[in-house]
Coordinates of C-alpha atoms in Angstrom, one line a residue:
M17 CA 39.4 69.4 -26.1
A18 CA 40.7 66.1 -26.9
F19 CA 41.1 63.6 -24.1
Q20 CA 44.3 61.1 -24.8
K21 CA 43.2 57.3 -23.9
E22 CA 46.0 56.3 -21.4
R23 CA 49.2 54.4 -22.6
M24 CA 51.3 52.4 -20.1
S25 CA 55.3 51.8 -20.4
S26 CA 55.7 48.2 -19.2
Y27 CA 56.2 47.6 -15.9
V28 CA 57.9 44.0 -16.8
D29 CA 61.1 46.0 -18.6
R30 CA 61.2 48.3 -16.2
G31 CA 61.3 46.4 -13.5
N32 CA 63.7 43.7 -15.5
K33 CA 66.4 46.6 -15.1
L34 CA 65.4 47.0 -11.4
I35 CA 65.5 43.4 -10.6
A36 CA 69.0 43.4 -11.8
D37 CA 69.8 45.5 -9.1
G38 CA 68.0 43.5 -6.4
K39 CA 64.8 45.9 -6.6
M40 CA 61.3 44.2 -7.1
K41 CA 59.0 47.4 -6.0
L42 CA 58.5 48.5 -9.6
V43 CA 56.8 45.2 -10.7
E44 CA 54.8 45.2 -7.5
K45 CA 53.6 48.7 -8.2
G46 CA 52.6 47.5 -11.4
L47 CA 50.8 44.5 -10.1
Q48 CA 49.2 46.6 -7.9
H49 CA 48.1 48.8 -10.2
Y50 CA 46.7 46.2 -12.7
S51 CA 44.8 44.5 -10.0
E52 CA 43.1 48.2 -9.3
K53 CA 42.1 48.3 -12.4
I54 CA 40.6 45.1 -12.9
I55 CA 38.8 45.6 -9.3
S56 CA 37.1 48.9 -10.4
A57 CA 36.2 47.6 -13.7
I58 CA 34.4 44.3 -12.3
S59 CA 32.9 46.1 -9.3
P60 CA 30.3 46.0 -7.7
Y61 CA 29.1 42.3 -8.5
A62 CA 26.7 40.1 -7.1
K63 CA 28.5 37.8 -4.3
A64 CA 26.7 34.9 -6.5
D65 CA 28.7 35.4 -9.1
A66 CA 32.0 35.6 -7.6
G67 CA 32.6 32.1 -9.2
L68 CA 31.8 33.4 -12.1
I69 CA 34.6 35.7 -12.3
V70 CA 37.1 33.7 -11.0
L71 CA 35.9 31.5 -14.6
V72 CA 36.2 34.9 -16.6
L73 CA 39.6 36.1 -14.6
R74 CA 41.3 32.9 -15.2
H75 CA 39.6 32.2 -18.7
L76 CA 41.6 35.5 -19.4
A77 CA 44.9 34.6 -18.0
D78 CA 44.6 31.5 -20.0
E79 CA 44.3 33.6 -23.1
V80 CA 46.2 35.9 -22.1
E81 CA 49.0 33.3 -21.7
R82 CA 48.7 31.7 -25.0
G83 CA 48.5 34.7 -27.1
N84 CA 51.7 36.0 -25.0
P85 CA 55.0 33.9 -25.5
G86 CA 57.0 34.0 -21.9
A87 CA 53.9 35.5 -20.0
K88 CA 53.4 32.1 -17.9
E89 CA 57.1 31.3 -17.3
L90 CA 57.2 35.0 -16.0
Y91 CA 54.0 34.8 -14.3
E92 CA 55.4 31.0 -12.2
G93 CA 59.3 33.2 -11.8
M94 CA 57.3 36.5 -10.1
K95 CA 54.5 34.6 -8.1
K96 CA 57.9 32.6 -6.2
C97 CA 59.3 36.3 -5.0
I98 CA 56.9 39.1 -5.3
N99 CA 54.3 40.3 -2.3
A100 CA 51.0 40.3 -4.3
P101 CA 48.7 42.8 -2.7
S102 CA 46.2 41.2 -0.3
L103 CA 42.2 42.0 -1.4
T104 CA 39.7 43.4 1.1
E105 CA 35.9 43.1 0.0
I106 CA 33.1 44.6 2.0
E107 CA 30.3 43.5 1.9
K108 CA 27.1 45.6 1.2
V109 CA 23.9 44.2 0.4
K110 CA 21.8 46.5 -1.8
K111 CA 18.6 45.8 -4.2
A112 CA 20.0 45.3 -7.7
N113 CA 18.7 48.4 -10.2
R114 CA 19.1 46.2 -13.0
R115 CA 18.7 42.6 -14.5

């Protein structure tokens, strides 16, 4: 049985069509989708590494912007009009099982 890798059509392309109609929900859904994927990829993490995670995410954002013309401009425009999902962190203290 072969499993297909998930492929996404662009939230931005589909969202731009809806923005023209005054609807932002699809772009917000895309923001939620990618936020959840990133959070699940980095969780759990050590609290002391939070600054390192911020550094990595900002580095990735800079690299994505550099390699994709228009990405930074889209970000600048969208951050003014989109409702970003809030992040609720739950702190659990556990012994590390890896070094």
